[in-house]
mmCIF file of C-alpha atoms in Angstrom:
data_model
loop_
_atom_site.group_PDB
_atom_site.id
_atom_site.type_symbol
_atom_site.label_atom_id
_atom_site.label_comp_id
_atom_site.label_asym_id
_atom_site.label_seq_id
_atom_site.Cartn_x
_atom_site.Cartn_y
_atom_site.Cartn_z
ATOM 1 C CA UNK A 1 20.896 30.831 -4.782
ATOM 2 C CA UNK A 2 18.627 32.530 -2.233
ATOM 3 C CA UNK A 3 19.151 32.551 1.539
ATOM 4 C CA UNK A 4 16.666 32.231 4.442
ATOM 5 C CA UNK A 5 16.633 33.311 8.086
ATOM 6 C CA UNK A 6 19.014 31.202 10.203
ATOM 7 C CA UNK A 7 21.327 31.313 13.252
ATOM 8 C CA UNK A 8 24.811 32.776 12.828
ATOM 9 C CA UNK A 9 26.493 29.362 12.434
ATOM 10 C CA UNK A 10 23.900 28.159 9.916
ATOM 11 C CA UNK A 11 23.773 28.977 6.208
ATOM 12 C CA UNK A 12 20.681 28.256 4.111
ATOM 13 C CA UNK A 13 20.537 28.602 0.338
ATOM 14 C CA UNK A 14 18.157 27.401 -2.348
ATOM 15 C CA UNK A 15 18.963 26.030 -5.794
ATOM 16 C CA UNK A 16 16.907 27.267 -8.772
ATOM 17 C CA UNK A 17 14.893 24.023 -8.735
ATOM 18 C CA UNK A 18 13.836 24.537 -5.104
ATOM 19 C CA UNK A 19 16.300 22.221 -3.343
ATOM 20 C CA UNK A 20 17.329 23.860 -0.074
ATOM 21 C CA UNK A 21 20.883 23.539 1.210
ATOM 22 C CA UNK A 22 21.598 23.793 4.955
ATOM 23 C CA UNK A 23 25.101 24.023 6.386
ATOM 24 C CA UNK A 24 25.690 24.096 10.149
ATOM 25 C CA UNK A 25 29.265 24.962 11.040
ATOM 26 C CA UNK A 26 30.510 23.094 14.120
ATOM 27 C CA UNK A 27 34.323 23.435 13.949
ATOM 28 C CA UNK A 28 34.831 21.560 17.235
ATOM 29 C CA UNK A 29 33.296 18.384 15.765
ATOM 30 C CA UNK A 30 35.724 16.077 13.979
ATOM 31 C CA UNK A 31 33.168 14.242 11.833
ATOM 32 C CA UNK A 32 30.486 15.382 9.404
ATOM 33 C CA UNK A 33 26.812 14.427 9.296
ATOM 34 C CA UNK A 34 25.178 14.647 5.868
ATOM 35 C CA UNK A 35 21.471 14.247 5.269
ATOM 36 C CA UNK A 36 19.002 14.285 2.427
ATOM 37 C CA UNK A 37 15.512 14.966 3.744
ATOM 38 C CA UNK A 38 12.354 14.583 1.697
ATOM 39 C CA UNK A 39 9.010 16.041 2.726
ATOM 40 C CA UNK A 40 7.323 12.719 2.131
ATOM 41 C CA UNK A 41 5.965 10.351 4.768
ATOM 42 C CA UNK A 42 2.834 8.496 5.746
ATOM 43 C CA UNK A 43 0.926 11.791 6.154
ATOM 44 C CA UNK A 44 1.437 12.433 2.419
ATOM 45 C CA UNK A 45 0.053 9.064 1.342
ATOM 46 C CA UNK A 46 -3.417 8.078 0.190
ATOM 47 C CA UNK A 47 -5.074 5.125 1.874
ATOM 48 C CA UNK A 48 -4.095 2.905 -1.051
ATOM 49 C CA UNK A 49 -0.506 4.194 -0.885
ATOM 50 C CA UNK A 50 -0.114 3.928 2.901
ATOM 51 C CA UNK A 51 3.283 2.407 3.651
ATOM 52 C CA UNK A 52 4.848 3.213 0.295
ATOM 53 C CA UNK A 53 7.208 5.916 1.658
ATOM 54 C CA UNK A 54 8.666 3.331 4.031
ATOM 55 C CA UNK A 55 8.855 0.726 1.250
ATOM 56 C CA UNK A 56 10.712 3.174 -1.018
ATOM 57 C CA UNK A 57 13.132 4.049 1.799
ATOM 58 C CA UNK A 58 14.025 0.362 2.158
ATOM 59 C CA UNK A 59 14.307 -0.289 -1.554
ATOM 60 C CA UNK A 60 16.652 2.546 -2.513
ATOM 61 C CA UNK A 61 19.413 0.602 -0.744
ATOM 62 C CA UNK A 62 18.896 -2.404 -3.029
ATOM 63 C CA UNK A 63 20.555 -0.920 -6.078
ATOM 64 C CA UNK A 64 21.031 2.216 -8.159
ATOM 65 C CA UNK A 65 22.148 2.968 -11.690
ATOM 66 C CA UNK A 66 25.757 3.109 -10.420
ATOM 67 C CA UNK A 67 25.848 0.630 -7.525
ATOM 68 C CA UNK A 68 24.353 -2.688 -6.529
ATOM 69 C CA UNK A 69 23.308 -3.300 -2.911
ATOM 70 C CA UNK A 70 26.757 -4.500 -1.795
ATOM 71 C CA UNK A 71 28.521 -1.620 -3.535
ATOM 72 C CA UNK A 72 26.302 0.937 -1.786
ATOM 73 C CA UNK A 73 27.551 -0.292 1.588
ATOM 74 C CA UNK A 74 31.127 -0.956 0.464
ATOM 75 C CA UNK A 75 31.654 2.525 -1.023
ATOM 76 C CA UNK A 76 30.470 4.084 2.225
ATOM 77 C CA UNK A 77 32.418 1.762 4.509
ATOM 78 C CA UNK A 78 35.651 2.215 2.539
ATOM 79 C CA UNK A 79 35.456 5.823 3.735
ATOM 80 C CA UNK A 80 34.602 4.726 7.280
ATOM 81 C CA UNK A 81 31.166 6.212 6.817
ATOM 82 C CA UNK A 82 27.858 5.020 8.216
ATOM 83 C CA UNK A 83 24.755 5.136 6.029
ATOM 84 C CA UNK A 84 21.197 4.895 7.306
ATOM 85 C CA UNK A 85 17.628 6.073 6.699
ATOM 86 C CA UNK A 86 14.298 6.501 8.443
ATOM 87 C CA UNK A 87 10.698 7.245 7.525
ATOM 88 C CA UNK A 88 8.324 9.260 9.685
ATOM 89 C CA UNK A 89 4.842 10.660 9.246
ATOM 90 C CA UNK A 90 6.098 14.011 7.951
ATOM 91 C CA UNK A 91 9.403 13.221 6.211
ATOM 92 C CA UNK A 92 11.954 10.646 5.103
ATOM 93 C CA UNK A 93 15.646 11.074 5.870
ATOM 94 C CA UNK A 94 18.786 9.516 4.374
ATOM 95 C CA UNK A 95 21.985 10.077 6.335
ATOM 96 C CA UNK A 96 25.708 9.474 6.274
ATOM 97 C CA UNK A 97 28.330 10.186 8.909
ATOM 98 C CA UNK A 98 31.972 10.420 7.913
ATOM 99 C CA UNK A 99 35.048 12.621 7.706
ATOM 100 C CA UNK A 100 34.720 16.268 6.651
ATOM 101 C CA UNK A 101 37.172 15.772 3.789
ATOM 102 C CA UNK A 102 34.862 13.115 2.295
ATOM 103 C CA UNK A 103 31.718 15.268 2.286
ATOM 104 C CA UNK A 104 31.544 15.719 -1.530
ATOM 105 C CA UNK A 105 31.687 11.938 -2.000
ATOM 106 C CA UNK A 106 29.047 11.390 0.672
ATOM 107 C CA UNK A 107 26.761 13.869 -1.076
ATOM 108 C CA UNK A 108 27.218 12.049 -4.386
ATOM 109 C CA UNK A 109 26.419 8.690 -2.794
ATOM 110 C CA UNK A 110 23.274 9.986 -1.116
ATOM 111 C CA UNK A 111 22.159 11.606 -4.361
ATOM 112 C CA UNK A 112 22.657 8.295 -6.153
ATOM 113 C CA UNK A 113 20.389 6.604 -3.598
ATOM 114 C CA UNK A 114 17.487 9.042 -3.749
ATOM 115 C CA UNK A 115 17.701 9.998 -7.439
ATOM 116 C CA UNK A 116 18.684 6.784 -9.230
ATOM 117 C CA UNK A 117 17.303 3.699 -7.461
ATOM 118 C CA UNK A 118 16.488 0.835 -9.827
ATOM 119 C CA UNK A 119 14.136 -1.180 -7.582
ATOM 120 C CA UNK A 120 15.349 -4.554 -8.926
ATOM 121 C CA UNK A 121 12.550 -7.133 -9.039
ATOM 122 C CA UNK A 122 14.341 -9.913 -7.147
ATOM 123 C CA UNK A 123 15.402 -7.535 -4.383
ATOM 124 C CA UNK A 124 11.886 -6.132 -4.207
ATOM 125 C CA UNK A 125 10.390 -9.522 -3.416
ATOM 126 C CA UNK A 126 13.033 -10.255 -0.769
ATOM 127 C CA UNK A 127 12.517 -6.869 0.861
ATOM 128 C CA UNK A 128 8.754 -7.346 0.761
ATOM 129 C CA UNK A 129 9.223 -10.373 3.011
ATOM 130 C CA UNK A 130 11.441 -8.335 5.368
ATOM 131 C CA UNK A 131 8.747 -5.661 5.597
ATOM 132 C CA UNK A 132 6.051 -8.262 6.226
ATOM 133 C CA UNK A 133 8.130 -9.609 9.122
ATOM 134 C CA UNK A 134 8.463 -6.049 10.412
ATOM 135 C CA UNK A 135 4.698 -5.658 10.066
ATOM 136 C CA UNK A 136 4.107 -8.823 12.113
ATOM 137 C CA UNK A 137 6.456 -7.603 14.819
ATOM 138 C CA UNK A 138 4.644 -4.270 14.885
ATOM 139 C CA UNK A 139 1.243 -5.972 15.098
ATOM 140 C CA UNK A 140 2.436 -8.113 18.010
ATOM 141 C CA UNK A 141 3.747 -5.122 19.985
ATOM 142 C CA UNK A 142 0.989 -3.972 22.368
ATOM 143 C CA UNK A 143 2.411 -0.479 22.923
ATOM 144 C CA UNK A 144 2.835 0.081 19.185
ATOM 145 C CA UNK A 145 -0.745 -1.131 18.741
ATOM 146 C CA UNK A 146 -1.949 1.341 21.371
ATOM 147 C CA UNK A 147 -0.212 4.214 19.579
ATOM 148 C CA UNK A 148 -1.746 3.248 16.238
ATOM 149 C CA UNK A 149 -5.186 3.135 17.857
ATOM 150 C CA UNK A 150 -4.460 6.485 19.496
ATOM 151 C CA UNK A 151 -3.522 8.165 16.202
ATOM 152 C CA UNK A 152 -6.646 6.853 14.463
ATOM 153 C CA UNK A 153 -8.880 8.029 17.305
ATOM 154 C CA UNK A 154 -7.141 11.433 17.364
ATOM 155 C CA UNK A 155 -7.224 12.257 13.679
ATOM 156 C CA UNK A 156 -10.045 10.132 12.268
ATOM 157 C CA UNK A 157 -9.878 9.767 8.461
ATOM 158 C CA UNK A 158 -6.971 12.218 8.041
ATOM 159 C CA UNK A 159 -3.742 10.794 6.597
ATOM 160 C CA UNK A 160 -1.889 11.806 9.783
ATOM 161 C CA UNK A 161 -3.679 8.887 11.463
ATOM 162 C CA UNK A 162 -1.941 6.375 9.187
ATOM 163 C CA UNK A 163 0.967 4.271 10.405
ATOM 164 C CA UNK A 164 4.370 4.603 8.779
ATOM 165 C CA UNK A 165 4.687 0.914 7.965
ATOM 166 C CA UNK A 166 1.215 0.725 6.419
ATOM 167 C CA UNK A 167 -1.201 -2.219 6.323
ATOM 168 C CA UNK A 168 -0.121 -5.716 5.384
ATOM 169 C CA UNK A 169 -2.360 -5.755 2.286
ATOM 170 C CA UNK A 170 -0.513 -2.739 0.845
ATOM 171 C CA UNK A 171 2.927 -4.201 1.514
ATOM 172 C CA UNK A 172 1.833 -7.362 -0.290
ATOM 173 C CA UNK A 173 0.504 -5.363 -3.255
ATOM 174 C CA UNK A 174 3.120 -2.670 -4.017
ATOM 175 C CA UNK A 175 5.000 -3.347 -7.245
ATOM 176 C CA UNK A 176 7.960 -1.738 -8.935
ATOM 177 C CA UNK A 177 5.848 0.618 -11.055
ATOM 178 C CA UNK A 178 4.145 1.998 -7.950
ATOM 179 C CA UNK A 179 7.494 2.675 -6.264
ATOM 180 C CA UNK A 180 8.935 4.360 -9.360
ATOM 181 C CA UNK A 181 5.852 6.545 -9.769
ATOM 182 C CA UNK A 182 5.784 7.533 -6.099
ATOM 183 C CA UNK A 183 9.468 8.481 -6.122
ATOM 184 C CA UNK A 184 8.959 10.565 -9.271
ATOM 185 C CA UNK A 185 6.030 12.488 -7.774
ATOM 186 C CA UNK A 186 7.313 12.979 -4.227
ATOM 187 C CA UNK A 187 11.105 13.273 -4.485
ATOM 188 C CA UNK A 188 11.291 16.703 -6.116
ATOM 189 C CA UNK A 189 13.264 19.878 -5.552
ATOM 190 C CA UNK A 190 10.432 21.670 -3.766
ATOM 191 C CA UNK A 191 10.449 18.951 -1.085
ATOM 192 C CA UNK A 192 14.156 18.169 -0.680
ATOM 193 C CA UNK A 193 16.596 19.628 1.825
ATOM 194 C CA UNK A 194 20.251 18.592 1.715
ATOM 195 C CA UNK A 195 22.151 19.398 4.880
ATOM 196 C CA UNK A 196 25.557 19.048 6.503
ATOM 197 C CA UNK A 197 26.705 19.644 10.073
ATOM 198 C CA UNK A 198 30.212 19.526 11.455
ATOM 199 C CA UNK A 199 33.555 21.014 10.436
ATOM 200 C CA UNK A 200 32.269 21.617 6.920
ATOM 201 C CA UNK A 201 34.002 23.211 3.939
ATOM 202 C CA UNK A 202 30.920 25.213 2.951
ATOM 203 C CA UNK A 203 31.837 26.066 -0.677
ATOM 204 C CA UNK A 204 32.851 22.459 -1.387
ATOM 205 C CA UNK A 205 29.643 21.124 0.145
ATOM 206 C CA UNK A 206 27.394 23.550 -1.727
ATOM 207 C CA UNK A 207 29.164 22.825 -5.010
ATOM 208 C CA UNK A 208 28.686 19.075 -4.447
ATOM 209 C CA UNK A 209 24.984 19.552 -3.737
ATOM 210 C CA UNK A 210 24.494 21.693 -6.850
ATOM 211 C CA UNK A 211 26.280 19.113 -8.994
ATOM 212 C CA UNK A 212 24.290 16.204 -7.562
ATOM 213 C CA UNK A 213 20.826 17.770 -7.158
ATOM 214 C CA UNK A 214 20.771 20.741 -9.530
ATOM 215 C CA UNK A 215 18.988 18.810 -12.283
ATOM 216 C CA UNK A 216 16.294 17.349 -10.045
ATOM 217 C CA UNK A 217 12.756 18.199 -11.174
ATOM 218 C CA UNK A 218 11.271 21.117 -9.248
ATOM 219 C CA UNK A 219 7.859 19.584 -8.633
ATOM 220 C CA UNK A 220 5.405 21.013 -6.110
ATOM 221 C CA UNK A 221 5.455 21.179 -2.325
ATOM 222 C CA UNK A 222 3.900 18.154 -0.623
ATOM 223 C CA UNK A 223 1.527 20.166 1.547
ATOM 224 C CA UNK A 224 -1.167 18.568 3.689
ATOM 225 C CA UNK A 225 -4.135 20.344 5.257
ATOM 226 C CA UNK A 226 -4.249 20.325 9.045
ATOM 227 C CA UNK A 227 -6.419 17.574 10.559
ATOM 228 C CA UNK A 228 -9.566 18.108 12.571
ATOM 229 C CA UNK A 229 -9.252 16.595 16.036
ATOM 230 C CA UNK A 230 -11.736 13.805 16.697
ATOM 231 C CA UNK A 231 -10.902 12.156 20.025
ATOM 232 C CA UNK A 232 -12.543 9.170 21.649
ATOM 233 C CA UNK A 233 -11.769 5.736 23.067
ATOM 234 C CA UNK A 234 -10.226 2.773 21.215
ATOM 235 C CA UNK A 235 -9.276 -0.644 22.595
ATOM 236 C CA UNK A 236 -7.762 -3.882 21.318
ATOM 237 C CA UNK A 237 -7.078 -7.053 23.270
ATOM 238 C CA UNK A 238 -3.838 -8.852 22.370
ATOM 239 C CA UNK A 239 -3.036 -12.387 23.438
ATOM 240 C CA UNK A 240 0.380 -13.061 24.901
ATOM 241 C CA UNK A 241 0.598 -9.817 26.850
ATOM 242 C CA UNK A 242 0.340 -9.743 30.649
ATOM 243 C CA UNK A 243 -0.021 -5.971 30.915
ATOM 244 C CA UNK A 244 -2.412 -3.303 29.742
ATOM 245 C CA UNK A 245 -0.940 -0.386 27.799
ATOM 246 C CA UNK A 246 -2.523 3.055 27.937
ATOM 247 C CA UNK A 247 -1.995 6.027 25.639
ATOM 248 C CA UNK A 248 -3.927 9.161 26.594
ATOM 249 C CA UNK A 249 -3.650 12.540 24.958
ATOM 250 C CA UNK A 250 -4.978 15.761 23.533
ATOM 251 C CA UNK A 251 -4.387 17.936 20.444
ATOM 252 C CA UNK A 252 -1.648 20.560 20.275
ATOM 253 C CA UNK A 253 -0.848 23.204 17.642
ATOM 254 C CA UNK A 254 1.690 22.217 14.989
ATOM 255 C CA UNK A 255 5.227 23.540 14.606
ATOM 256 C CA UNK A 256 4.026 26.262 12.264
ATOM 257 C CA UNK A 257 2.155 27.907 15.173
ATOM 258 C CA UNK A 258 5.440 28.413 17.079
ATOM 259 C CA UNK A 259 3.501 28.004 20.342
ATOM 260 C CA UNK A 260 5.690 26.528 23.115
ATOM 261 C CA UNK A 261 2.944 26.166 25.725
ATOM 262 C CA UNK A 262 2.076 22.548 24.863
ATOM 263 C CA UNK A 263 5.692 21.393 24.895
ATOM 264 C CA UNK A 264 6.180 23.093 28.260
ATOM 265 C CA UNK A 265 2.941 21.601 29.599
ATOM 266 C CA UNK A 266 4.207 18.103 28.804
ATOM 267 C CA UNK A 267 7.486 18.775 30.607
ATOM 268 C CA UNK A 268 5.681 20.245 33.611
ATOM 269 C CA UNK A 269 3.332 17.268 33.825
ATOM 270 C CA UNK A 270 5.607 14.314 33.249
ATOM 271 C CA UNK A 271 9.286 15.126 32.707
ATOM 272 C CA UNK A 272 11.400 13.404 35.355
ATOM 273 C CA UNK A 273 10.816 11.465 38.532
ATOM 274 C CA UNK A 274 9.718 14.542 40.509
ATOM 275 C CA UNK A 275 6.993 15.500 38.024
ATOM 276 C CA UNK A 276 3.329 15.249 39.117
ATOM 277 C CA UNK A 277 2.739 12.253 36.830
ATOM 278 C CA UNK A 278 5.706 10.186 37.959
ATOM 279 C CA UNK A 279 5.482 11.189 41.610
ATOM 280 C CA UNK A 280 1.785 10.350 41.923
ATOM 281 C CA UNK A 281 1.396 7.389 39.558
ATOM 282 C CA UNK A 282 4.612 5.524 40.271
ATOM 283 C CA UNK A 283 6.090 6.738 43.542
ATOM 284 C CA UNK A 284 2.956 7.327 45.648
ATOM 285 C CA UNK A 285 0.420 4.925 44.150
ATOM 286 C CA UNK A 286 2.547 2.244 42.478
ATOM 287 C CA UNK A 287 0.095 2.066 39.572
ATOM 288 C CA UNK A 288 2.753 1.686 36.869
ATOM 289 C CA UNK A 289 6.414 0.862 36.543
ATOM 290 C CA UNK A 290 6.645 2.803 33.295
ATOM 291 C CA UNK A 291 4.861 6.052 32.519
ATOM 292 C CA UNK A 292 5.895 9.099 30.513
ATOM 293 C CA UNK A 293 4.564 12.321 29.060
ATOM 294 C CA UNK A 294 5.712 14.016 25.861
ATOM 295 C CA UNK A 295 4.682 16.491 23.187
ATOM 296 C CA UNK A 296 4.840 15.054 19.674
ATOM 297 C CA UNK A 297 4.654 18.115 17.445
ATOM 298 C CA UNK A 298 4.776 17.888 13.644
ATOM 299 C CA UNK A 299 4.444 20.722 11.136
ATOM 300 C CA UNK A 300 0.633 20.677 10.844
ATOM 301 C CA UNK A 301 -0.499 19.279 14.207
ATOM 302 C CA UNK A 302 0.719 17.997 17.537
ATOM 303 C CA UNK A 303 -0.224 15.653 20.356
ATOM 304 C CA UNK A 304 0.174 15.865 24.129
ATOM 305 C CA UNK A 305 0.765 12.207 25.020
ATOM 306 C CA UNK A 306 0.721 10.269 28.301
ATOM 307 C CA UNK A 307 1.705 6.618 28.056
ATOM 308 C CA UNK A 308 1.778 3.961 30.760
ATOM 309 C CA UNK A 309 1.830 0.213 31.251
ATOM 310 C CA UNK A 310 -0.008 -1.360 34.182
ATOM 311 C CA UNK A 311 -1.802 -4.492 35.326
ATOM 312 C CA UNK A 312 -5.255 -5.034 33.806
ATOM 313 C CA UNK A 313 -6.924 -4.633 37.181
ATOM 314 C CA UNK A 314 -5.421 -1.184 37.741
ATOM 315 C CA UNK A 315 -6.525 0.511 34.512
ATOM 316 C CA UNK A 316 -9.431 2.323 36.140
ATOM 317 C CA UNK A 317 -7.302 3.668 38.988
ATOM 318 C CA UNK A 318 -4.498 4.696 36.650
ATOM 319 C CA UNK A 319 -6.843 6.556 34.351
ATOM 320 C CA UNK A 320 -8.741 8.231 37.195
ATOM 321 C CA UNK A 321 -5.536 9.425 38.862
ATOM 322 C CA UNK A 322 -4.101 10.719 35.577
ATOM 323 C CA UNK A 323 -7.241 12.673 34.756
ATOM 324 C CA UNK A 324 -7.333 14.109 38.280
ATOM 325 C CA UNK A 325 -3.719 15.263 37.896
ATOM 326 C CA UNK A 326 -4.523 16.903 34.562
ATOM 327 C CA UNK A 327 -7.498 18.712 36.096
ATOM 328 C CA UNK A 328 -5.278 19.954 38.921
ATOM 329 C CA UNK A 329 -2.844 21.424 36.369
ATOM 330 C CA UNK A 330 -5.751 23.164 34.643
ATOM 331 C CA UNK A 331 -6.514 24.839 37.974
ATOM 332 C CA UNK A 332 -2.968 25.840 38.922
ATOM 333 C CA UNK A 333 0.588 25.128 37.757
ATOM 334 C CA UNK A 334 3.046 25.080 40.647
ATOM 335 C CA UNK A 335 6.010 27.439 40.399
ATOM 336 C CA UNK A 336 8.505 24.680 41.175
ATOM 337 C CA UNK A 337 7.055 22.456 38.423
ATOM 338 C CA UNK A 338 7.218 25.311 35.928
ATOM 339 C CA UNK A 339 10.829 26.080 36.869
ATOM 340 C CA UNK A 340 11.777 22.404 36.611
ATOM 341 C CA UNK A 341 10.042 21.959 33.252
ATOM 342 C CA UNK A 342 11.728 25.002 31.726
ATOM 343 C CA UNK A 343 15.160 23.897 32.952
ATOM 344 C CA UNK A 344 14.696 20.350 31.652
ATOM 345 C CA UNK A 345 13.609 21.568 28.221
ATOM 346 C CA UNK A 346 16.542 23.981 28.053
ATOM 347 C CA UNK A 347 19.075 21.275 28.910
ATOM 348 C CA UNK A 348 17.503 18.863 26.415
ATOM 349 C CA UNK A 349 17.650 21.488 23.661
ATOM 350 C CA UNK A 350 21.247 22.404 24.521
ATOM 351 C CA UNK A 351 22.273 18.755 24.437
ATOM 352 C CA UNK A 352 20.630 18.413 21.027
ATOM 353 C CA UNK A 353 22.539 21.519 19.933
ATOM 354 C CA UNK A 354 25.780 19.607 20.583
ATOM 355 C CA UNK A 355 24.793 16.692 18.307
ATOM 356 C CA UNK A 356 25.357 17.407 14.606
ATOM 357 C CA UNK A 357 22.682 15.175 13.125
ATOM 358 C CA UNK A 358 20.051 16.177 15.668
ATOM 359 C CA UNK A 359 20.693 19.852 14.919
ATOM 360 C CA UNK A 360 20.456 19.120 11.230
ATOM 361 C CA UNK A 361 17.117 17.331 11.458
ATOM 362 C CA UNK A 362 15.667 19.988 13.777
ATOM 363 C CA UNK A 363 16.724 22.683 11.289
ATOM 364 C CA UNK A 364 15.076 20.832 8.404
ATOM 365 C CA UNK A 365 11.806 20.379 10.297
ATOM 366 C CA UNK A 366 11.853 24.099 11.135
ATOM 367 C CA UNK A 367 12.330 24.880 7.451
ATOM 368 C CA UNK A 368 9.421 22.696 6.400
ATOM 369 C CA UNK A 369 7.120 24.235 9.014
ATOM 370 C CA UNK A 370 8.121 27.912 9.045
ATOM 371 C CA UNK A 371 10.585 28.554 6.214
ATOM 372 C CA UNK A 372 13.335 29.522 8.668
ATOM 373 C CA UNK A 373 15.537 27.953 11.361
ATOM 374 C CA UNK A 374 15.089 28.842 15.021
ATOM 375 C CA UNK A 375 18.245 29.627 16.979
ATOM 376 C CA UNK A 376 18.699 27.550 20.151
ATOM 377 C CA UNK A 377 19.025 30.650 22.325
ATOM 378 C CA UNK A 378 15.837 32.076 20.849
ATOM 379 C CA UNK A 379 14.021 28.791 21.421
ATOM 380 C CA UNK A 380 15.139 28.629 25.063
ATOM 381 C CA UNK A 381 14.164 32.269 25.574
ATOM 382 C CA UNK A 382 10.660 31.562 24.208
ATOM 383 C CA UNK A 383 10.241 28.693 26.654
ATOM 384 C CA UNK A 384 11.577 30.728 29.563
ATOM 385 C CA UNK A 385 9.155 33.577 28.823
ATOM 386 C CA UNK A 386 6.016 31.420 29.110
ATOM 387 C CA UNK A 387 4.159 32.287 32.347
ATOM 388 C CA UNK A 388 2.368 29.783 34.556
ATOM 389 C CA UNK A 389 -1.030 31.145 33.538
ATOM 390 C CA UNK A 390 -0.357 30.330 29.862
ATOM 391 C CA UNK A 391 0.558 26.750 30.746
ATOM 392 C CA UNK A 392 -2.501 26.427 32.982
ATOM 393 C CA UNK A 393 -4.662 27.689 30.135
ATOM 394 C CA UNK A 394 -3.086 25.117 27.784
ATOM 395 C CA UNK A 395 -4.146 22.315 30.148
ATOM 396 C CA UNK A 396 -7.649 23.784 30.307
ATOM 397 C CA UNK A 397 -7.912 23.923 26.501
ATOM 398 C CA UNK A 398 -6.773 20.327 26.189
ATOM 399 C CA UNK A 399 -9.322 19.102 28.703
ATOM 400 C CA UNK A 400 -12.044 21.112 26.961
ATOM 401 C CA UNK A 401 -11.153 19.395 23.655
ATOM 402 C CA UNK A 402 -11.680 16.036 25.314
ATOM 403 C CA UNK A 403 -9.184 13.181 25.625
ATOM 404 C CA UNK A 404 -8.210 10.461 23.231
ATOM 405 C CA UNK A 405 -7.623 7.162 25.018
ATOM 406 C CA UNK A 406 -6.228 3.959 23.540
ATOM 407 C CA UNK A 407 -5.804 0.664 25.381
ATOM 408 C CA UNK A 408 -4.168 -2.540 24.196
ATOM 409 C CA UNK A 409 -2.734 -5.730 25.616
ATOM 410 C CA UNK A 410 -4.363 -7.775 28.367
ATOM 411 C CA UNK A 411 -7.638 -5.950 28.932
ATOM 412 C CA UNK A 412 -10.634 -6.727 31.128
ATOM 413 C CA UNK A 413 -13.962 -7.351 29.470
ATOM 414 C CA UNK A 414 -15.793 -4.283 28.191
ATOM 415 C CA UNK A 415 -12.690 -2.141 28.817
ATOM 416 C CA UNK A 416 -13.874 0.503 26.368
ATOM 417 C CA UNK A 417 -17.265 0.864 28.035
ATOM 418 C CA UNK A 418 -15.628 1.131 31.444
ATOM 419 C CA UNK A 419 -13.353 3.912 30.214
ATOM 420 C CA UNK A 420 -16.275 5.801 28.691
ATOM 421 C CA UNK A 421 -18.226 5.496 31.919
ATOM 422 C CA UNK A 422 -15.262 6.761 33.900
ATOM 423 C CA UNK A 423 -14.911 9.748 31.557
ATOM 424 C CA UNK A 424 -18.616 10.548 31.848
ATOM 425 C CA UNK A 425 -18.387 10.443 35.636
ATOM 426 C CA UNK A 426 -15.268 12.610 35.624
#
């Protein structure tokens, strides 16, 4: 086994086949969180495969060589454990939470899920219908629609623009052979991280991982080239919605750049009720009940995102005010906003540090992006060291790149043209 750079309470080793093993010792925690993470998500899919990572994630729970669907849940619940999974653009995660003494069994059960699913035909057809219902719900959600439009406008033809759930036509088409082949190609040692956080018996955990994953094929890393930012305006009217939903944003560097300026800029602009965004848009102007700003940063690229919901007649005012606020930040970042943003990010990171599974997932994403794990104190120190001028310059760079704007829901006629005209005037 080979080790990598990590905080003092974190141990990272690598099996000969490339599987990385992460252990985060948290002796004060009385449960254990175990995860198997695979560098495989919608960003790793072709257009014809879009949605297959999510389909596979659902189907592994429908039966393995050792357990049928009921037995998967029963074996976990007999130990009091919870089992769950999620798919994202950059990875898929399978997790269990239980007692530290049961960690070796939890590892074996997770390995059975990700290494030996059988994808039974009858279960596949039932789950296909579940996914189609999920697809319908997603299509009917105006905010989800706005985010999908936003991603496509941001990243153009790049796979990062694809949704996790994928298009309906793909869900209807995927068969067992496609799922088996995708699992074989993507779920390999070079892309798998097995982690545990809590009051962990490290030797017992590492031995369980080696026994369960040591024979996994090595494969090759699922690497994706960084996208080229496109930008632009996208709109879609949806019946049944009484509000208009806006997503506005700009490109940010990915996690691999280790550049905290964009994350801090998002906190400065829209974190909390006293932030410029919330104070101006909601408190002073009453243009939206809900608005927020965040930095969504993946390994290869990131997005600075402002989202808001408003009445159709107030879209122009909302957009004009938001752009004016962004321009003001590109001129000068107030000291009190910078201080507030840094403090809020520090507290958020420290709270995450206290949650075993959140620490585990953050560590895995660090590993995928940089090959090491960033210590919480180091991360907070990096944020605290960013001067106002660097944040101001980040706003200026974003504005120079040009915005991406997506609108969905109840929209006035020619909403896209009106937005483009407003941008040209601004």
